[in-house]
Amino acid sequence: MGVSALVWTLTVVLLVGLTLFDYFFHVRKSHTPTLSEAAVWSASYLGIAILFGVAVMIVGDVTMGVEYFACYLSNEALSVDNLFVFLVIIGSFAVPRVAQQKVLLFGIVVAMVARTAFIFLGAAFITLFGWAFYLFGVVLLITAGNLVRPTASEGRTADLAVIRIAKRFLRTSDRYDGDRLFIVENGKRVMTPMLLVMIAVGGSDLLFAFDSIPALFGLTQNVYLIFSATAFSLLGLRQLYFLIDGLLDRLIYLSYGLAGILGFIGVKLMLQALHENNVPFINGGKPVPVGEVSTTVSLTVIVVILVITTVASLASERGRVQNTVANARRHATEYLDRHYEVDPVEREKIFNRLLGEEDQIRALPTKYRVRIRESDELMELLERAHRAHDGYNHA
């Protein structure tokens, strides 16, 4: 692996220390994070990840540093797609805002442990089987194709098998009590939905490991770099959730960007597999003289795709409309749910955000306004939120 046991130990200690610090000094005391707080923490974790990459370049070499940053950026891009699923799960379970940080941290820790196992399994698989890169390449190309399909982002749900099993065989409650995992109901100790949400978030991330881990092995075979890049990208995921929470629906071209990245890495893996070929029925088991793609080129391609995707999404009028409508629907639903936020001041902030989004909807071009008004479900939801607000103020 090219890295000493001491370096591995120090890296693991650093990551565990950051996780514990995050929990005891930020997550343990339940609170609703502000936008500025999320921005500071996101910037801090991004800075730590960058400093680590610089240290890799200094202690190791430039090639290792480039491989680390390529893995980190790819993982970070794929992690943003994770956030869509996290949003669906948290919304499906109506998790109170004040408890969401603990849910996300738990899910991220589970993901970190699981992905570490997948990384070492992937490394062993590559070592034992010479055709592994062919398989990884095919997996990435299929995944890229699925991402550009119109239905690729639909049907996301929190109805995981593990959740159905837990609800059937374990005593669970339908109500939250802050961020507590267990409460006493009718004299019996039962689980709150918090634990189920944590299981759902952690379980959903396992599905993403099947895409991300092969992609990272397409950028480098250095297990230490894959592990560290994965860990640092996951550590900043919770803060990123709260930072771009209201912008997720605006990234309408993200799936195409991810498809481009995964497709590119898939082709890179296939070329590498052909270059090192030992499969008997391909070219008689001899290497095929094909070109290879350097990690520097890979990093450049990843950066260019991410920049184009992000800029195109943010500049898209359809993206702005979709994001405004999604945020209005979300804030109306949050305001109507008395358990989501109990602080009157925070509830008023949610309603004010809803008013701002309704103003944005009224300022949209006519064709979009007409289409939105034809959505009876959305119009009825907004009216209910206003009636609830008027009733609360007159109470």
CSV table of C-alpha atoms in Angstrom, one decimal:
chain,number,residue,atom,x,y,z
A,1,MET,CA,0.0,0.0,0.0
A,2,GLY,CA,3.1,2.2,0.2
A,3,VAL,CA,2.2,3.7,3.6
A,4,SER,CA,3.6,2.7,7.0
A,5,ALA,CA,1.5,1.4,9.9
A,6,LEU,CA,2.4,4.5,11.8
A,7,VAL,CA,0.9,6.8,9.2
A,8,TRP,CA,-2.2,4.6,9.1
A,9,THR,CA,-2.5,4.8,12.8
A,10,LEU,CA,-2.1,8.6,13.0
A,11,THR,CA,-4.7,9.1,10.2
A,12,VAL,CA,-7.2,6.9,11.9
A,13,VAL,CA,-6.6,8.7,15.2
A,14,LEU,CA,-7.1,12.0,13.5
A,15,LEU,CA,-10.4,10.9,11.9
A,16,VAL,CA,-11.7,9.4,15.1
A,17,GLY,CA,-10.7,12.6,17.0
A,18,LEU,CA,-12.5,14.8,14.5
A,19,THR,CA,-15.6,12.7,14.7
A,20,LEU,CA,-15.6,12.8,18.6
A,21,PHE,CA,-14.9,16.5,18.6
A,22,ASP,CA,-17.8,17.0,16.2
A,23,TYR,CA,-20.1,15.0,18.4
A,24,PHE,CA,-19.2,16.4,21.9
A,25,PHE,CA,-18.8,20.0,20.9
A,26,HIS,CA,-21.4,20.4,18.2
A,27,VAL,CA,-23.9,17.6,17.9
A,28,ARG,CA,-24.4,16.3,21.5
A,29,LYS,CA,-26.4,19.3,22.5
A,30,SER,CA,-29.4,19.3,20.2
A,31,HIS,CA,-29.9,22.5,18.4
A,32,THR,CA,-30.9,23.9,15.0
A,33,PRO,CA,-27.7,24.9,13.0
A,34,THR,CA,-27.8,28.3,11.4
A,35,LEU,CA,-26.6,28.9,7.9
A,36,SER,CA,-23.5,30.7,9.1
A,37,GLU,CA,-22.7,27.9,11.5
A,38,ALA,CA,-23.0,25.3,8.7
A,39,ALA,CA,-20.8,27.5,6.4
A,40,VAL,CA,-18.1,27.8,9.0
A,41,TRP,CA,-18.0,24.1,9.7
A,42,SER,CA,-18.2,23.2,6.0
A,43,ALA,CA,-15.3,25.5,5.3
A,44,SER,CA,-13.3,24.0,8.3
A,45,TYR,CA,-13.7,20.5,7.0
A,46,LEU,CA,-12.9,21.5,3.5
A,47,GLY,CA,-9.8,23.3,4.8
A,48,ILE,CA,-8.7,20.2,6.7
A,49,ALA,CA,-9.2,18.0,3.7
A,50,ILE,CA,-7.1,20.4,1.5
A,51,LEU,CA,-4.4,20.6,4.1
A,52,PHE,CA,-4.3,16.8,4.3
A,53,GLY,CA,-3.9,16.7,0.5
A,54,VAL,CA,-1.0,19.2,0.6
A,55,ALA,CA,0.6,17.1,3.3
A,56,VAL,CA,0.3,14.0,1.1
A,57,MET,CA,2.1,15.9,-1.7
A,58,ILE,CA,4.9,17.0,0.7
A,59,VAL,CA,5.4,13.8,2.5
A,60,GLY,CA,4.7,11.5,-0.5
A,61,ASP,CA,4.9,13.0,-3.9
A,62,VAL,CA,2.8,15.1,-6.4
A,63,THR,CA,1.3,12.0,-8.0
A,64,MET,CA,-0.1,10.8,-4.7
A,65,GLY,CA,-1.5,14.3,-4.0
A,66,VAL,CA,-3.2,14.5,-7.4
A,67,GLU,CA,-4.7,11.0,-6.8
A,68,TYR,CA,-6.0,12.0,-3.4
A,69,PHE,CA,-7.6,15.2,-4.7
A,70,ALA,CA,-9.2,13.3,-7.6
A,71,CYS,CA,-10.6,10.7,-5.2
A,72,TYR,CA,-11.8,13.5,-2.8
A,73,LEU,CA,-13.6,15.5,-5.5
A,74,SER,CA,-15.2,12.4,-7.0
A,75,ASN,CA,-16.4,11.3,-3.6
A,76,GLU,CA,-17.7,14.8,-2.7
A,77,ALA,CA,-19.6,15.0,-6.0
A,78,LEU,CA,-21.2,11.6,-5.4
A,79,SER,CA,-21.9,12.6,-1.7
A,80,VAL,CA,-24.1,15.5,-2.9
A,81,ASP,CA,-26.3,12.9,-4.6
A,82,ASN,CA,-26.4,11.2,-1.2
A,83,LEU,CA,-27.9,14.3,0.2
A,84,PHE,CA,-30.9,14.0,-2.0
A,85,VAL,CA,-31.6,10.6,-0.5
A,86,PHE,CA,-30.9,11.9,3.1
A,87,LEU,CA,-33.4,14.7,2.4
A,88,VAL,CA,-36.1,12.2,1.3
A,89,ILE,CA,-35.5,9.9,4.3
A,90,ILE,CA,-35.5,12.8,6.8
A,91,GLY,CA,-38.6,14.2,5.2
A,92,SER,CA,-40.4,10.9,5.1
A,93,PHE,CA,-39.8,10.4,8.8
A,94,ALA,CA,-40.6,14.0,9.6
A,95,VAL,CA,-37.5,14.3,11.7
A,96,PRO,CA,-37.6,17.4,13.9
A,97,ARG,CA,-35.0,20.0,12.7
A,98,VAL,CA,-33.3,20.0,16.1
A,99,ALA,CA,-32.6,16.2,15.9
A,100,GLN,CA,-31.3,16.1,12.3
A,101,GLN,CA,-27.7,16.6,13.1
A,102,LYS,CA,-27.5,13.5,15.3
A,103,VAL,CA,-29.2,11.4,12.6
A,104,LEU,CA,-26.8,12.5,10.0
A,105,LEU,CA,-23.7,12.1,12.1
A,106,PHE,CA,-24.7,8.5,13.1
A,107,GLY,CA,-25.4,7.7,9.4
A,108,ILE,CA,-22.1,9.1,8.3
A,109,VAL,CA,-20.2,7.1,11.0
A,110,VAL,CA,-22.0,3.9,9.8
A,111,ALA,CA,-21.1,4.8,6.2
A,112,MET,CA,-17.5,5.4,7.1
A,113,VAL,CA,-17.1,2.0,8.8
A,114,ALA,CA,-19.0,0.2,6.0
A,115,ARG,CA,-17.0,1.9,3.2
A,116,THR,CA,-13.7,1.1,4.9
A,117,ALA,CA,-14.7,-2.6,4.8
A,118,PHE,CA,-15.7,-2.2,1.1
A,119,ILE,CA,-12.4,-0.5,0.3
A,120,PHE,CA,-10.3,-3.4,1.7
A,121,LEU,CA,-12.6,-6.0,0.1
A,122,GLY,CA,-12.2,-4.2,-3.3
A,123,ALA,CA,-8.4,-4.1,-2.9
A,124,ALA,CA,-8.4,-7.9,-2.1
A,125,PHE,CA,-10.7,-8.5,-5.1
A,126,ILE,CA,-8.3,-6.7,-7.4
A,127,THR,CA,-5.3,-8.6,-6.1
A,128,LEU,CA,-7.0,-12.0,-6.4
A,129,PHE,CA,-8.8,-11.6,-9.8
A,130,GLY,CA,-7.1,-10.1,-12.8
A,131,TRP,CA,-10.5,-9.4,-14.5
A,132,ALA,CA,-11.7,-7.2,-11.6
A,133,PHE,CA,-11.1,-3.9,-13.5
A,134,TYR,CA,-13.4,-5.2,-16.3
A,135,LEU,CA,-16.1,-5.8,-13.8
A,136,PHE,CA,-15.6,-2.4,-12.1
A,137,GLY,CA,-15.6,-0.7,-15.4
A,138,VAL,CA,-18.9,-2.3,-16.5
A,139,VAL,CA,-20.5,-1.4,-13.1
A,140,LEU,CA,-19.6,2.2,-13.6
A,141,LEU,CA,-20.8,2.4,-17.2
A,142,ILE,CA,-24.1,0.8,-16.2
A,143,THR,CA,-24.5,3.2,-13.3
A,144,ALA,CA,-23.7,6.2,-15.6
A,145,GLY,CA,-26.4,5.0,-18.0
A,146,ASN,CA,-28.9,4.7,-15.2
A,147,LEU,CA,-28.2,8.3,-14.0
A,148,VAL,CA,-29.0,9.9,-17.3
A,149,ARG,CA,-32.4,8.1,-17.6
A,150,PRO,CA,-35.4,10.3,-16.8
A,151,THR,CA,-36.5,8.0,-14.0
A,152,ALA,CA,-33.1,7.8,-12.3
A,153,SER,CA,-33.9,10.4,-9.7
A,154,GLU,CA,-37.5,9.3,-9.1
A,155,GLY,CA,-38.8,6.8,-6.7
A,156,ARG,CA,-36.4,7.5,-4.0
A,157,THR,CA,-37.9,6.3,-0.8
A,158,ALA,CA,-37.1,5.6,2.8
A,159,ASP,CA,-39.0,2.3,2.7
A,160,LEU,CA,-35.8,0.1,3.1
A,161,ALA,CA,-36.1,-3.6,3.9
A,162,VAL,CA,-34.3,-3.1,7.2
A,163,ILE,CA,-36.8,-0.5,8.3
A,164,ARG,CA,-39.8,-2.8,7.5
A,165,ILE,CA,-38.1,-5.6,9.5
A,166,ALA,CA,-37.4,-3.3,12.4
A,167,LYS,CA,-41.0,-2.0,12.5
A,168,ARG,CA,-42.4,-5.6,12.4
A,169,PHE,CA,-40.2,-7.2,15.1
A,170,LEU,CA,-39.2,-4.4,17.4
A,171,ARG,CA,-41.4,-2.2,19.6
A,172,THR,CA,-41.4,1.2,17.9
A,173,SER,CA,-43.2,4.5,18.7
A,174,ASP,CA,-44.6,7.0,16.2
A,175,ARG,CA,-43.6,10.1,18.1
A,176,TYR,CA,-40.3,11.8,18.8
A,177,ASP,CA,-39.0,13.1,22.1
A,178,GLY,CA,-36.2,15.5,21.1
A,179,ASP,CA,-33.3,13.4,19.9
A,180,ARG,CA,-33.9,10.5,22.3
A,181,LEU,CA,-33.6,7.0,20.9
A,182,PHE,CA,-35.9,5.3,23.4
A,183,ILE,CA,-38.9,6.4,25.4
A,184,VAL,CA,-41.4,4.7,27.8
A,185,GLU,CA,-44.9,4.3,26.4
A,186,ASN,CA,-47.7,2.5,28.4
A,187,GLY,CA,-45.0,1.2,30.8
A,188,LYS,CA,-42.9,-0.3,28.0
A,189,ARG,CA,-39.5,0.9,26.7
A,190,VAL,CA,-39.9,1.5,22.9
A,191,MET,CA,-37.7,2.9,20.1
A,192,THR,CA,-38.5,6.4,18.8
A,193,PRO,CA,-38.4,6.9,15.0
A,194,MET,CA,-35.0,8.5,15.5
A,195,LEU,CA,-33.3,5.1,15.6
A,196,LEU,CA,-35.2,4.0,12.5
A,197,VAL,CA,-34.1,7.1,10.6
A,198,MET,CA,-30.5,6.5,11.6
A,199,ILE,CA,-30.7,2.9,10.3
A,200,ALA,CA,-32.3,4.2,7.1
A,201,VAL,CA,-29.6,6.9,6.5
A,202,GLY,CA,-26.8,4.5,7.2
A,203,GLY,CA,-28.3,1.7,5.1
A,204,SER,CA,-29.0,4.0,2.1
A,205,ASP,CA,-25.4,5.0,2.0
A,206,LEU,CA,-24.3,1.4,1.6
A,207,LEU,CA,-26.0,1.5,-1.8
A,208,PHE,CA,-23.8,4.4,-2.9
A,209,ALA,CA,-20.7,2.5,-1.9
A,210,PHE,CA,-21.2,0.2,-4.8
A,211,ASP,CA,-20.8,3.2,-7.2
A,212,SER,CA,-18.2,5.2,-5.4
A,213,ILE,CA,-15.7,2.5,-4.4
A,214,PRO,CA,-15.2,1.1,-7.9
A,215,ALA,CA,-14.9,4.7,-9.2
A,216,LEU,CA,-12.1,5.5,-6.7
A,217,PHE,CA,-10.2,2.3,-7.7
A,218,GLY,CA,-10.4,3.7,-11.2
A,219,LEU,CA,-8.4,6.7,-10.1
A,220,THR,CA,-5.8,5.0,-7.9
A,221,GLN,CA,-5.0,1.6,-6.4
A,222,ASN,CA,-3.5,3.2,-3.3
A,223,VAL,CA,-5.8,2.0,-0.5
A,224,TYR,CA,-4.6,4.6,1.9
A,225,LEU,CA,-5.5,7.5,-0.5
A,226,ILE,CA,-8.9,6.0,-1.2
A,227,PHE,CA,-9.6,5.5,2.5
A,228,SER,CA,-8.5,9.0,3.5
A,229,ALA,CA,-10.3,10.7,0.6
A,230,THR,CA,-13.5,8.8,1.4
A,231,ALA,CA,-13.3,9.6,5.2
A,232,PHE,CA,-12.7,13.3,4.7
A,233,SER,CA,-15.5,13.7,2.2
A,234,LEU,CA,-17.9,12.0,4.5
A,235,LEU,CA,-16.9,14.0,7.6
A,236,GLY,CA,-18.0,17.2,5.9
A,237,LEU,CA,-21.2,15.8,4.6
A,238,ARG,CA,-23.4,16.7,7.6
A,239,GLN,CA,-22.4,20.3,7.5
A,240,LEU,CA,-22.8,20.4,3.7
A,241,TYR,CA,-26.4,19.1,4.1
A,242,PHE,CA,-27.4,22.1,6.2
A,243,LEU,CA,-25.4,24.5,4.0
A,244,ILE,CA,-26.9,23.6,0.6
A,245,ASP,CA,-30.2,22.2,2.0
A,246,GLY,CA,-32.2,24.8,0.2
A,247,LEU,CA,-30.3,24.5,-3.1
A,248,LEU,CA,-30.3,20.8,-3.7
A,249,ASP,CA,-33.3,20.9,-6.0
A,250,ARG,CA,-31.6,23.6,-8.1
A,251,LEU,CA,-28.8,21.2,-9.1
A,252,ILE,CA,-30.9,19.8,-12.0
A,253,TYR,CA,-27.9,18.7,-14.1
A,254,LEU,CA,-26.0,17.0,-11.2
A,255,SER,CA,-27.1,13.5,-12.4
A,256,TYR,CA,-25.7,14.2,-15.9
A,257,GLY,CA,-22.4,15.5,-14.4
A,258,LEU,CA,-22.1,12.4,-12.2
A,259,ALA,CA,-22.9,10.2,-15.1
A,260,GLY,CA,-20.1,11.9,-17.1
A,261,ILE,CA,-17.7,11.4,-14.3
A,262,LEU,CA,-18.6,7.7,-13.7
A,263,GLY,CA,-18.7,7.0,-17.4
A,264,PHE,CA,-15.2,8.6,-17.9
A,265,ILE,CA,-13.8,6.6,-15.0
A,266,GLY,CA,-15.5,3.4,-16.3
A,267,VAL,CA,-13.8,3.9,-19.7
A,268,LYS,CA,-10.5,4.6,-17.9
A,269,LEU,CA,-10.8,1.3,-16.0
A,270,MET,CA,-11.6,-0.6,-19.2
A,271,LEU,CA,-8.5,0.8,-20.9
A,272,GLN,CA,-6.4,0.0,-17.8
A,273,ALA,CA,-7.8,-3.5,-17.8
A,274,LEU,CA,-7.0,-4.0,-21.5
A,275,HIS,CA,-3.5,-2.6,-20.9
A,276,GLU,CA,-2.8,-5.1,-18.1
A,277,ASN,CA,-5.0,-7.9,-19.6
A,278,ASN,CA,-4.5,-11.5,-18.6
A,279,VAL,CA,-7.9,-12.8,-19.4
A,280,PRO,CA,-7.5,-15.8,-21.7
A,281,PHE,CA,-10.3,-15.1,-24.1
A,282,ILE,CA,-9.2,-11.4,-24.7
A,283,ASN,CA,-6.2,-11.1,-27.1
A,284,GLY,CA,-5.1,-14.6,-26.0
A,285,GLY,CA,-4.5,-13.5,-22.5
A,286,LYS,CA,-1.9,-10.9,-23.6
A,287,PRO,CA,-2.0,-7.1,-22.8
A,288,VAL,CA,-3.8,-5.0,-25.5
A,289,PRO,CA,-1.8,-2.0,-26.7
A,290,VAL,CA,-4.2,0.8,-25.8
A,291,GLY,CA,-3.6,4.2,-24.4
A,292,GLU,CA,-4.0,5.0,-20.7
A,293,VAL,CA,-5.4,8.1,-19.0
A,294,SER,CA,-3.2,9.7,-16.4
A,295,THR,CA,-4.5,10.7,-13.0
A,296,THR,CA,-3.8,14.4,-13.8
A,297,VAL,CA,-6.0,14.2,-16.9
A,298,SER,CA,-8.7,12.4,-14.7
A,299,LEU,CA,-8.6,15.2,-12.1
A,300,THR,CA,-8.9,17.9,-14.8
A,301,VAL,CA,-11.8,16.1,-16.4
A,302,ILE,CA,-13.6,15.8,-13.0
A,303,VAL,CA,-13.1,19.4,-12.2
A,304,VAL,CA,-14.3,20.6,-15.6
A,305,ILE,CA,-17.4,18.4,-15.5
A,306,LEU,CA,-18.3,19.6,-12.0
A,307,VAL,CA,-17.8,23.3,-12.9
A,308,ILE,CA,-19.9,23.0,-16.0
A,309,THR,CA,-22.6,21.0,-14.3
A,310,THR,CA,-22.8,23.4,-11.3
A,311,VAL,CA,-22.7,26.6,-13.4
A,312,ALA,CA,-25.3,25.3,-15.9
A,313,SER,CA,-27.6,24.2,-13.0
A,314,LEU,CA,-27.4,27.6,-11.2
A,315,ALA,CA,-27.9,29.5,-14.4
A,316,SER,CA,-30.9,27.4,-15.5
A,317,GLU,CA,-34.3,29.1,-15.2
A,318,ARG,CA,-36.0,25.7,-14.9
A,319,GLY,CA,-33.7,24.9,-12.0
A,320,ARG,CA,-34.6,28.1,-10.2
A,321,VAL,CA,-38.3,27.4,-10.6
A,322,GLN,CA,-37.9,23.8,-9.5
A,323,ASN,CA,-35.9,24.9,-6.4
A,324,THR,CA,-38.3,27.6,-5.4
A,325,VAL,CA,-41.4,25.3,-5.7
A,326,ALA,CA,-39.6,22.5,-3.8
A,327,ASN,CA,-38.5,24.9,-1.0
A,328,ALA,CA,-42.1,26.4,-0.7
A,329,ARG,CA,-43.5,22.9,-0.5
A,330,ARG,CA,-40.9,21.9,2.1
A,331,HIS,CA,-41.3,25.0,4.3
A,332,ALA,CA,-45.2,24.7,4.2
A,333,THR,CA,-44.9,21.1,5.3
A,334,GLU,CA,-42.5,21.9,8.0
A,335,TYR,CA,-44.6,24.8,9.4
A,336,LEU,CA,-47.7,22.5,9.5
A,337,ASP,CA,-45.8,19.9,11.4
A,338,ARG,CA,-45.9,21.1,15.0
A,339,HIS,CA,-43.2,18.5,16.0
A,340,TYR,CA,-40.7,19.6,13.4
A,341,GLU,CA,-39.9,22.9,15.1
A,342,VAL,CA,-41.4,23.8,18.5
A,343,ASP,CA,-39.6,27.1,19.0
A,344,PRO,CA,-42.1,29.9,18.1
A,345,VAL,CA,-39.2,32.1,16.8
A,346,GLU,CA,-37.9,29.4,14.5
A,347,ARG,CA,-41.4,28.6,13.3
A,348,GLU,CA,-41.9,32.2,12.4
A,349,LYS,CA,-38.6,32.1,10.4
A,350,ILE,CA,-39.9,29.0,8.5
A,351,PHE,CA,-43.1,30.9,7.6
A,352,ASN,CA,-41.2,34.0,6.5
A,353,ARG,CA,-39.0,31.8,4.2
A,354,LEU,CA,-42.3,30.4,2.8
A,355,LEU,CA,-43.5,34.0,2.2
A,356,GLY,CA,-40.3,34.8,0.4
A,357,GLU,CA,-40.6,31.8,-1.8
A,358,GLU,CA,-44.2,32.7,-2.6
A,359,ASP,CA,-43.0,36.1,-3.7
A,360,GLN,CA,-40.4,34.4,-5.9
A,361,ILE,CA,-43.2,32.3,-7.5
A,362,ARG,CA,-45.3,35.4,-8.2
A,363,ALA,CA,-42.3,36.9,-9.9
A,364,LEU,CA,-41.8,34.0,-12.3
A,365,PRO,CA,-42.7,34.2,-16.0
A,366,THR,CA,-46.4,33.5,-16.8
A,367,LYS,CA,-45.8,30.0,-18.2
A,368,TYR,CA,-44.3,28.8,-14.9
A,369,ARG,CA,-46.9,30.6,-12.7
A,370,VAL,CA,-49.8,29.0,-14.7
A,371,ARG,CA,-48.2,25.5,-14.4
A,372,ILE,CA,-47.7,26.0,-10.6
A,373,ARG,CA,-51.3,27.2,-10.0
A,374,GLU,CA,-52.6,24.1,-11.8
A,375,SER,CA,-51.0,22.0,-9.0
A,376,ASP,CA,-54.0,21.7,-6.7
A,377,GLU,CA,-52.0,19.8,-4.1
A,378,LEU,CA,-49.4,22.5,-3.8
A,379,MET,CA,-51.9,25.3,-3.7
A,380,GLU,CA,-53.9,23.6,-1.0
A,381,LEU,CA,-50.8,23.0,1.0
A,382,LEU,CA,-49.8,26.7,0.9
A,383,GLU,CA,-53.3,27.7,1.9
A,384,ARG,CA,-53.3,25.3,4.9
A,385,ALA,CA,-50.0,26.8,6.0
A,386,HIS,CA,-51.5,30.4,5.8
A,387,ARG,CA,-54.6,29.3,7.7
A,388,ALA,CA,-52.4,27.6,10.4
A,389,HIS,CA,-50.4,30.8,10.7
A,390,ASP,CA,-53.5,33.0,11.0
A,391,GLY,CA,-55.0,30.7,13.5
A,392,TYR,CA,-51.8,30.7,15.6
A,393,ASN,CA,-51.6,34.5,15.6
A,394,HIS,CA,-55.2,34.9,16.6
A,395,ALA,CA,-55.1,32.2,19.3
